[in-house]
XYZ file of C-alpha atoms in Angstrom:
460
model
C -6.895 -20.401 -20.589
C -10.225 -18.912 -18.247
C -9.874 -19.806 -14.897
C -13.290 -19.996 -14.050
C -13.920 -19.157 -9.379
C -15.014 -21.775 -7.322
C -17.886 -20.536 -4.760
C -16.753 -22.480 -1.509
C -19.955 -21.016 0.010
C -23.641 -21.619 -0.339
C -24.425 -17.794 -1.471
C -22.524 -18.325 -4.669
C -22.860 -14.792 -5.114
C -21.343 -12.907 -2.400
C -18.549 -15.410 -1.616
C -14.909 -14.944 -2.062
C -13.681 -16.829 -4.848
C -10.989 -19.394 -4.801
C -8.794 -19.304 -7.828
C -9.464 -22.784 -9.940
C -6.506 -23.640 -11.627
C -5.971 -26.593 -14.267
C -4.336 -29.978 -14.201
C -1.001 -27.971 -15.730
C -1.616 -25.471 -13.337
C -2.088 -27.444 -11.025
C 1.224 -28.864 -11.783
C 3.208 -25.700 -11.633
C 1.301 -25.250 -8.217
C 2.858 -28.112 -6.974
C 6.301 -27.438 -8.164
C 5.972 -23.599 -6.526
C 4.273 -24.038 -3.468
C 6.815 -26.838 -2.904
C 9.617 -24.098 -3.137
C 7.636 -21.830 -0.742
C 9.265 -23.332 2.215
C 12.172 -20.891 1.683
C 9.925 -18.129 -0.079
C 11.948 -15.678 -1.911
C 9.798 -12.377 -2.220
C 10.365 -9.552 -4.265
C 13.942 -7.551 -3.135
C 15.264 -9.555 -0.415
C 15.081 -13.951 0.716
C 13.262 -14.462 3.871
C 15.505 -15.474 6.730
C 13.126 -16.222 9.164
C 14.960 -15.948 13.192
C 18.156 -15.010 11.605
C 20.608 -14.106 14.195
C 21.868 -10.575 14.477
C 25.583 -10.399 13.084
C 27.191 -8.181 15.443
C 26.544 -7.625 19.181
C 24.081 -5.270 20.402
C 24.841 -1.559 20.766
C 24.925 -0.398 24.339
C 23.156 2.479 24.743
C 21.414 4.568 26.822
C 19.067 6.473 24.232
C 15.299 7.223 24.443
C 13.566 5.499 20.908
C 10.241 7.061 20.058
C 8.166 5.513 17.361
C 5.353 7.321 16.150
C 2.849 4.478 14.519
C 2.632 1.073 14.389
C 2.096 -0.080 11.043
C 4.680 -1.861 9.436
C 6.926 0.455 9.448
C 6.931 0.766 12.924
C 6.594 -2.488 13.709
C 9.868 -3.525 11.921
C 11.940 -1.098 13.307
C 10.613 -1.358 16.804
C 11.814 -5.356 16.788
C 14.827 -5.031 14.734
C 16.418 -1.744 17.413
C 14.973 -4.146 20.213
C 17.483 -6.734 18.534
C 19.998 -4.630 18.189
C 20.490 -2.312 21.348
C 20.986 -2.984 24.667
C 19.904 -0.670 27.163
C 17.731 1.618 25.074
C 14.276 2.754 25.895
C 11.752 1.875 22.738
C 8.336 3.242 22.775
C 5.297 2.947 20.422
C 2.948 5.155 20.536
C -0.255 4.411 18.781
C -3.933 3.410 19.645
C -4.494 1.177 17.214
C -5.229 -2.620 18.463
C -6.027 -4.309 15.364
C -2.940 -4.449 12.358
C -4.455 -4.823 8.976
C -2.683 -6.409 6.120
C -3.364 -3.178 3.539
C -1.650 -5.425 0.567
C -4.632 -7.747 1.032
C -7.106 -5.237 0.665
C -7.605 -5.549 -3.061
C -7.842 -9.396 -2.895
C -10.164 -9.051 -0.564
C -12.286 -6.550 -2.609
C -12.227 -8.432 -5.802
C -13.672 -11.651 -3.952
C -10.299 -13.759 -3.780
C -9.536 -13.166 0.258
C -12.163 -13.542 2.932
C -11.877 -10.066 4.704
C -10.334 -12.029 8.193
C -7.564 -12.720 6.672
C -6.101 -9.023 6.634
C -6.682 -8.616 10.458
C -4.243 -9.799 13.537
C -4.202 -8.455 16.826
C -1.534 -5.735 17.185
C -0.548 -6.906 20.444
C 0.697 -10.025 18.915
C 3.306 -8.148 16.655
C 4.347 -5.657 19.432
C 8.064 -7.183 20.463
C 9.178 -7.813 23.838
C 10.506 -5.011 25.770
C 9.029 -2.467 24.133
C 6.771 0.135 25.446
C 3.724 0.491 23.823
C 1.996 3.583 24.943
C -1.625 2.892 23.329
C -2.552 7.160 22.478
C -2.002 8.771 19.480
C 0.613 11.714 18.709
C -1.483 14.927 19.044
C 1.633 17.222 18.544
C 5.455 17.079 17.663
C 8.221 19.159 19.230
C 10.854 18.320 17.320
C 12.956 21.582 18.670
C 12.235 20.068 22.463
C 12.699 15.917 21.542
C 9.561 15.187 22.412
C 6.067 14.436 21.470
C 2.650 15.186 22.645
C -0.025 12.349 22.752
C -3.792 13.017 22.572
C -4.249 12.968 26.557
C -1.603 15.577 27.054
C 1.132 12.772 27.821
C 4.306 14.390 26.432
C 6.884 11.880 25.712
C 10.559 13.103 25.391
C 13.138 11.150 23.227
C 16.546 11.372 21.675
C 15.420 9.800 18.574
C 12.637 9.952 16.550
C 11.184 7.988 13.867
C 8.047 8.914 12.517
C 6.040 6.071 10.646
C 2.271 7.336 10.995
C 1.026 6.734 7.258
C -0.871 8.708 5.495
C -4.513 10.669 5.634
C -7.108 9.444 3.093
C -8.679 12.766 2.255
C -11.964 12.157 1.252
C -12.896 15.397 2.258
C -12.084 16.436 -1.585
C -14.944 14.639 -3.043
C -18.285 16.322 -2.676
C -20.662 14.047 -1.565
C -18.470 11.123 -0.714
C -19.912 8.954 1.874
C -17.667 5.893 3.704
C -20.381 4.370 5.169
C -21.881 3.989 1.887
C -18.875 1.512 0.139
C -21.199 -1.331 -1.154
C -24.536 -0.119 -2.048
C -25.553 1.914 -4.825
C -22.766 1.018 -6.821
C -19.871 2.536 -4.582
C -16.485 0.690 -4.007
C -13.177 1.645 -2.434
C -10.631 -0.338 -1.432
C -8.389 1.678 0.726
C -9.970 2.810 4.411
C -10.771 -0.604 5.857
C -11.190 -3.991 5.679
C -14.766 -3.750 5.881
C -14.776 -1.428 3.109
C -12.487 -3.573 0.871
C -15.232 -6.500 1.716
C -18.298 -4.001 0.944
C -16.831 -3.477 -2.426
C -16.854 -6.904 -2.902
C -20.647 -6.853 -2.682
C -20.890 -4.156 -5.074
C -18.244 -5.457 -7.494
C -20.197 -8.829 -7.511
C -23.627 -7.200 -7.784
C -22.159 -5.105 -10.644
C -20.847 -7.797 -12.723
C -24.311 -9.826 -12.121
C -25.713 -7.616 -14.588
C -22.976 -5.681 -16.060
C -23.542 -2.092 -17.024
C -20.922 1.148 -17.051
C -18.069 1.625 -14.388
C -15.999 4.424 -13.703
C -12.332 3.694 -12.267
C -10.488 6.704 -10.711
C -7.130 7.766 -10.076
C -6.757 10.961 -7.952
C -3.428 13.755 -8.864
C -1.489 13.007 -5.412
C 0.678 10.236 -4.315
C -1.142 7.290 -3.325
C -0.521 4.071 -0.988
C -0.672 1.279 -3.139
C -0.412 3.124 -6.449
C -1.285 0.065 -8.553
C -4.724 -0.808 -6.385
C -7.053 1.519 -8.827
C -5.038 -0.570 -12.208
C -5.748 -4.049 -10.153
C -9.318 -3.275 -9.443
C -9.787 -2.036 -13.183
C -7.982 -5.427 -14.521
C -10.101 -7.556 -11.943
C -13.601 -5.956 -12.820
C -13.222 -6.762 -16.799
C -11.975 -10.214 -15.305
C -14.851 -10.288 -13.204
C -17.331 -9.458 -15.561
C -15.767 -11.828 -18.325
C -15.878 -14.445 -16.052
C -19.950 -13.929 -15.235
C -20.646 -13.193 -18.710
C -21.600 -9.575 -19.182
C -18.173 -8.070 -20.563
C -20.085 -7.499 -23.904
C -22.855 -5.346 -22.269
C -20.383 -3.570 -19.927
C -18.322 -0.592 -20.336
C -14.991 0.472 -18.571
C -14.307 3.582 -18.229
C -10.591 4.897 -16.399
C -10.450 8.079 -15.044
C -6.933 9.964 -14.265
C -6.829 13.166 -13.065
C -2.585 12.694 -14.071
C -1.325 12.906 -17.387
C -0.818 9.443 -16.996
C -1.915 6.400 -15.212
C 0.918 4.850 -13.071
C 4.625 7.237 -12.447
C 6.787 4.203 -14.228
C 6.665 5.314 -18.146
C 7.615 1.574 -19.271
C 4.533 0.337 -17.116
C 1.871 2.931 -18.017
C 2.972 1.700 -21.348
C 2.656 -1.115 -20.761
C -1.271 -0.900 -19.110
C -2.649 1.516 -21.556
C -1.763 -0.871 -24.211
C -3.334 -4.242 -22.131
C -6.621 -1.823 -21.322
C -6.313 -0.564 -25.810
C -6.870 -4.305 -26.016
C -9.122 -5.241 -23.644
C -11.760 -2.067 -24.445
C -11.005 0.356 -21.819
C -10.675 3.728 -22.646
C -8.086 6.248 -20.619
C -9.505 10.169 -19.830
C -6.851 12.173 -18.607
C -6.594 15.159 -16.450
C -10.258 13.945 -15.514
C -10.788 14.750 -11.598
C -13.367 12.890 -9.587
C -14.705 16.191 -7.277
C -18.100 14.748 -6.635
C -20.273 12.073 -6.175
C -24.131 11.527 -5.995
C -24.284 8.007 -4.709
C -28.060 7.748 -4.627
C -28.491 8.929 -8.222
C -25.149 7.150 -9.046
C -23.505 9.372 -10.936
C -20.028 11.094 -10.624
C -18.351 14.537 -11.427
C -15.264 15.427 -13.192
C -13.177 18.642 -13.404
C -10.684 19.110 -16.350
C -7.747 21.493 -14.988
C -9.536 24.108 -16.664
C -12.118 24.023 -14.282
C -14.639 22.477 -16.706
C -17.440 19.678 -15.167
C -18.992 16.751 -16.719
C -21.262 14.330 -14.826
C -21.179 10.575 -15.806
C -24.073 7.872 -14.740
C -22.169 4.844 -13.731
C -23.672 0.859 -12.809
C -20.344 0.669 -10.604
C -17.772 3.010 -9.266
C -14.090 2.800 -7.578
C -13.724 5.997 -5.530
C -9.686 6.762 -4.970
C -9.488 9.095 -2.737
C -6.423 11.846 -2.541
C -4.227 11.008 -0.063
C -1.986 13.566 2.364
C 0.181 13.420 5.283
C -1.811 13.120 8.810
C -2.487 16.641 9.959
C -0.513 15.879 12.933
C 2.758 16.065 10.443
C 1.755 18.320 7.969
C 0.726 20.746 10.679
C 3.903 20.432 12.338
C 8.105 21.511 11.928
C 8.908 17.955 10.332
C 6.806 18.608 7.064
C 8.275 19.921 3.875
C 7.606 23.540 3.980
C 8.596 24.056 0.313
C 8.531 22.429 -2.585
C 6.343 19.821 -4.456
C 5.742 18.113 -1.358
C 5.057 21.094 0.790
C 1.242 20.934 -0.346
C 0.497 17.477 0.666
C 2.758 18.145 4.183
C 4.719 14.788 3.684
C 7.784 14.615 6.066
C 10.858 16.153 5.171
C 13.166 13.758 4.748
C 16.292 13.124 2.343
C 15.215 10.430 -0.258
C 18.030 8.535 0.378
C 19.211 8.092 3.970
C 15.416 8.823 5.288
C 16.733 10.811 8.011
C 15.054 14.272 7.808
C 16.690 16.876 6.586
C 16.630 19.753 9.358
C 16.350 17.837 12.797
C 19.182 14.820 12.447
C 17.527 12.762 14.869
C 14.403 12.558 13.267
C 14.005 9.357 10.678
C 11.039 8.165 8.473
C 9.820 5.513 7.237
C 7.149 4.463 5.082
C 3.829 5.840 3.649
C 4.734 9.583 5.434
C 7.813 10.040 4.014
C 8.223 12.844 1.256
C 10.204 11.080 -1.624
C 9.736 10.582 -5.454
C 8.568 6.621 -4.521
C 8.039 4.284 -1.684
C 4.614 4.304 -0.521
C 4.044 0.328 -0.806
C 4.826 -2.659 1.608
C 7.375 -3.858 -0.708
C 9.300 -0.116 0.004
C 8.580 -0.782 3.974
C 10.718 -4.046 3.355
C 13.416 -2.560 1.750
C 13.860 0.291 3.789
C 13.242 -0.357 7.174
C 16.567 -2.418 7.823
C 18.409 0.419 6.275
C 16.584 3.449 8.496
C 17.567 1.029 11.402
C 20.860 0.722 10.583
C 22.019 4.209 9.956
C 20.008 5.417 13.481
C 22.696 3.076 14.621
C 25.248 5.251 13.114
C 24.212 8.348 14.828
C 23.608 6.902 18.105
C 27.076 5.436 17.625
C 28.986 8.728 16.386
C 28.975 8.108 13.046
C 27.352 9.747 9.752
C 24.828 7.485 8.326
C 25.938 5.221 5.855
C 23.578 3.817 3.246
C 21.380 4.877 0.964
C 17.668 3.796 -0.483
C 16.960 3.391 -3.974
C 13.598 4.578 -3.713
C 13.014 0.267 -4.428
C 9.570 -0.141 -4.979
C 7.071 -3.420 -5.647
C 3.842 -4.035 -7.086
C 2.046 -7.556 -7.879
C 0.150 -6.022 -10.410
C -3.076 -8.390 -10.781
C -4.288 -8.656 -14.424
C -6.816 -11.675 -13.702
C -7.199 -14.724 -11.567
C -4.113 -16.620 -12.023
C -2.435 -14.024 -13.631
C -0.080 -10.938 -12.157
C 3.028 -8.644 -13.294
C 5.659 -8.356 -10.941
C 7.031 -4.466 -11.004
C 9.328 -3.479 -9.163
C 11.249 0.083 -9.710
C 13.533 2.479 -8.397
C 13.387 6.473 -7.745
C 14.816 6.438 -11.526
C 12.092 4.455 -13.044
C 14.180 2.062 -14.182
C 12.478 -1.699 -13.646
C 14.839 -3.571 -11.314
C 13.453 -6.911 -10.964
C 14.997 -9.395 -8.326
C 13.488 -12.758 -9.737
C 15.201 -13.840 -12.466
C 12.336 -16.391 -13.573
C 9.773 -13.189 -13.674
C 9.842 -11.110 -16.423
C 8.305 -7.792 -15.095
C 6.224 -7.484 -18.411
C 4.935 -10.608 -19.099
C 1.683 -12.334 -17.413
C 3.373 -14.730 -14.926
C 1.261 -17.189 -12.793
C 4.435 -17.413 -9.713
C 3.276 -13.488 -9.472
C -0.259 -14.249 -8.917
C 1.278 -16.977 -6.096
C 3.328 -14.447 -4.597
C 0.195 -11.752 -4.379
C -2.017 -14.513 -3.345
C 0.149 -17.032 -1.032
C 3.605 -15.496 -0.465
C 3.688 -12.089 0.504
C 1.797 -12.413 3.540
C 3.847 -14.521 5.594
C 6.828 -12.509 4.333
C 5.226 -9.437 5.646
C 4.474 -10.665 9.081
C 8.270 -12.221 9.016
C 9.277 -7.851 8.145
C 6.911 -6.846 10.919
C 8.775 -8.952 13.475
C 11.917 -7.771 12.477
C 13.105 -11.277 10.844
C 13.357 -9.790 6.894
């Protein structure tokens, strides 16, 4: 069935689109958005204001939290739940909190770019200290940090939940301020930029022509973003009419397109079908956004330039230098060279300096660099720092439990979700992880964002 946007605007062309559904859709939308009231989201129900079950934790101890994404977020509300008498500071600049997950709806003209965007001092919770500098430096043999005015903050625990680096550095000619003209698109530094490659998305599939979609060799934020934005562009260009003058090209510099083996199955074959052809070991190193046209490297060292109508730069990603430079990163290893933090995969406390926790984006494990993973693990992290400030050895374990709405087209998602194993664990019975389901497409577009803002305060 096409599901054909709606342009709520009067510049048809530029405006996000609202999906149009049918009268049977229409009919499921009913029946699902009626059920919303107590969304159930992918790994655990929303309990929104549940009480704690067991009485604080009296304690004396200094909480440092370095970041305040998610990650941060969470476990700065959920410790100031659960302990009384500890001192809890943030430590991060940042004054706007942007909804990441949204980025690719808003990129692919679904979202209007303001939705991704709250005010971080709204999701900061009470009695917290929110010191608003950055970490410069980490001194995790003196318990303390160093912010970027000198500031040195001393703790007795630490939990590091920075994110990552986009390392755009890697691409020769590579150009942020340059995401929506001549072409260019990436989804992952900003809003803005998600919203800029919009424009060029839209402009692209006006006339249709040759894309290039790229996957960089490191481990990414959001590994499914570069297979949404490759599903959505066909979509896109279907839906305007110029899929039969249009090429789509992928581009992996992997052996493979997504970690999961049953899911890059799974894609390759949907992408054999719909006309878009996989080169692997094919590394975007440069870029000549005026002349638009892109470079690859095999591992061999061998270059090949490619003219493109459209491109989606993904950038490599790292740890923030302030990590990778410092004692917490892996120092050997195969996540020594991308100086993630050194943590065991399955209690997320680090691995040389017991105090030291991580969560999120920065942490070096096989998985878990997704919202979804945030969710999952955030409760857990909190829980066993409650087990060393109490005494005790920590006491559970992550999975490595990972989630991905996985858009194929407007109205139409796969809901993965996977462990450190790679085996598909999915948590809705009514979803089958490998077929198109429309209640995934709800949960991307509807759901998940007021379940994330319930995690951030600490409530899932």
């Amino acid at each position: 069935m096409s599901h054909m946007p709606e342009h709520p605007a009067a510049s048809p062309s530029t405006a996000p689109l609202a999906p149009a559904v049918s009268s049977v859709d229409a009919g499921r939308r009913r029946l699902l958005f009626g059920a919303s009231v107590l969304p159930v989201v992918a790994g655990t129900s929303l309990t929104v204001g549940a009480a704690p079950a067991r009485a604080a934790l009296k304690t004396s101890a200094r909480i440092v939290i370095a970041g305040s994404g998610l990650g941060g977020l969470a476990a700065a509300s959920r410790l100031a739940r659960e302990l009384d008498g500890a001192r809890i500071t943030i430590v991060d600049r940042k004054e706007i909190h942007n909804y990441q997950p949204g980025y690719t709806l808003v990129a692919t003209g679904i979202w209007p770019v303001e939705k991704v965007s709250d005010r971080n001092a709204d999701l900061i919770p009470g009695g917290v200290e929110w010191v608003r500098e950055m970490v410069a430096e980490f001194d995790p043999e003196a318990n303390a940090v160093v912010t970027d005015s000198g500031r040195r903050i001393e703790y007795d625990y630490l939990i590091v939940a920075t994110g990552l680096q986009i390392d755009f550095g890697q691409i020769e000619g590579m150009d942020v301020a340059a995401i929506g003209s001549n072409g260019l698109g990436c989804v992952y530094p900003s809003p803005q930029a998600a919203e800029a490659t919009w424009r060029a998305m839209d402009a692209y599939r006006q006339k249709g022509g040759k894309a290039l979609m790229t996957l960089p060799a490191t481990p990414l934020k959001c590994a499914g973003a570069p297979l949404k934005m490759t599903f959505m562009v066909v979509d896109r260009l279907r839906q305007a009419g110029t899929r039969e003058r249009s090429q789509v090209e992928f581009h992996s510099a992997l052996d493979n397109i997504f970690s999961v083996p049953r899911i890059n199955q799974e894609v390759l074959a949907r992408w054999e079908k719909l006309g878009v052809p996989v080169t692997f070991n094919s590394k975007l190193v440069a870029i000549d956004i005026g002349a638009r046209r892109a470079t690859f490297a095999s591992p061999e060292g061998e270059r090949s330039a490619l003219d493109y109508d459209f491109i989606h730069v993904v950038p490599p990603m790292r740890a923030p230098d302030v990590v990778k430079n410092s004692p917490l990163s892996w120092k050997e290893g195969g996540f020594a060279a991308g100086g993630w933090l050194e943590v065991d995969k399955e209690t997320l406390r680090h691995r040389r300096f017991p105090n030291v926790f991580g969560i999120g984006d920065i942490n070096g494990t096989p998985k878990g660099k997704t919202a979804a993973t945030v969710k999952k693990s955030t409760p857990l992290v909190v829980n066993n720092l409650l087990d060393v400030i109490a005494g005790r050895e920590p006491t559970q374990k992550f999975d490595g439990y990972t989630s991905c709405p996985l858009l194929l087209r407007e109205g139409a998602a796969l809901l993965v979700e996977f462990d450190y194993e790679n085996r598909l664990i999915p948590s809705l019975p009514m979803i089958d992880p490998l077929q198109d389901s429309y209640f995934a497409w709800v949960m991307k577009y509807r759901l998940l964002k007021p379940a994330y803002m319930a995690v951030a305060k600490g409530r899932v």
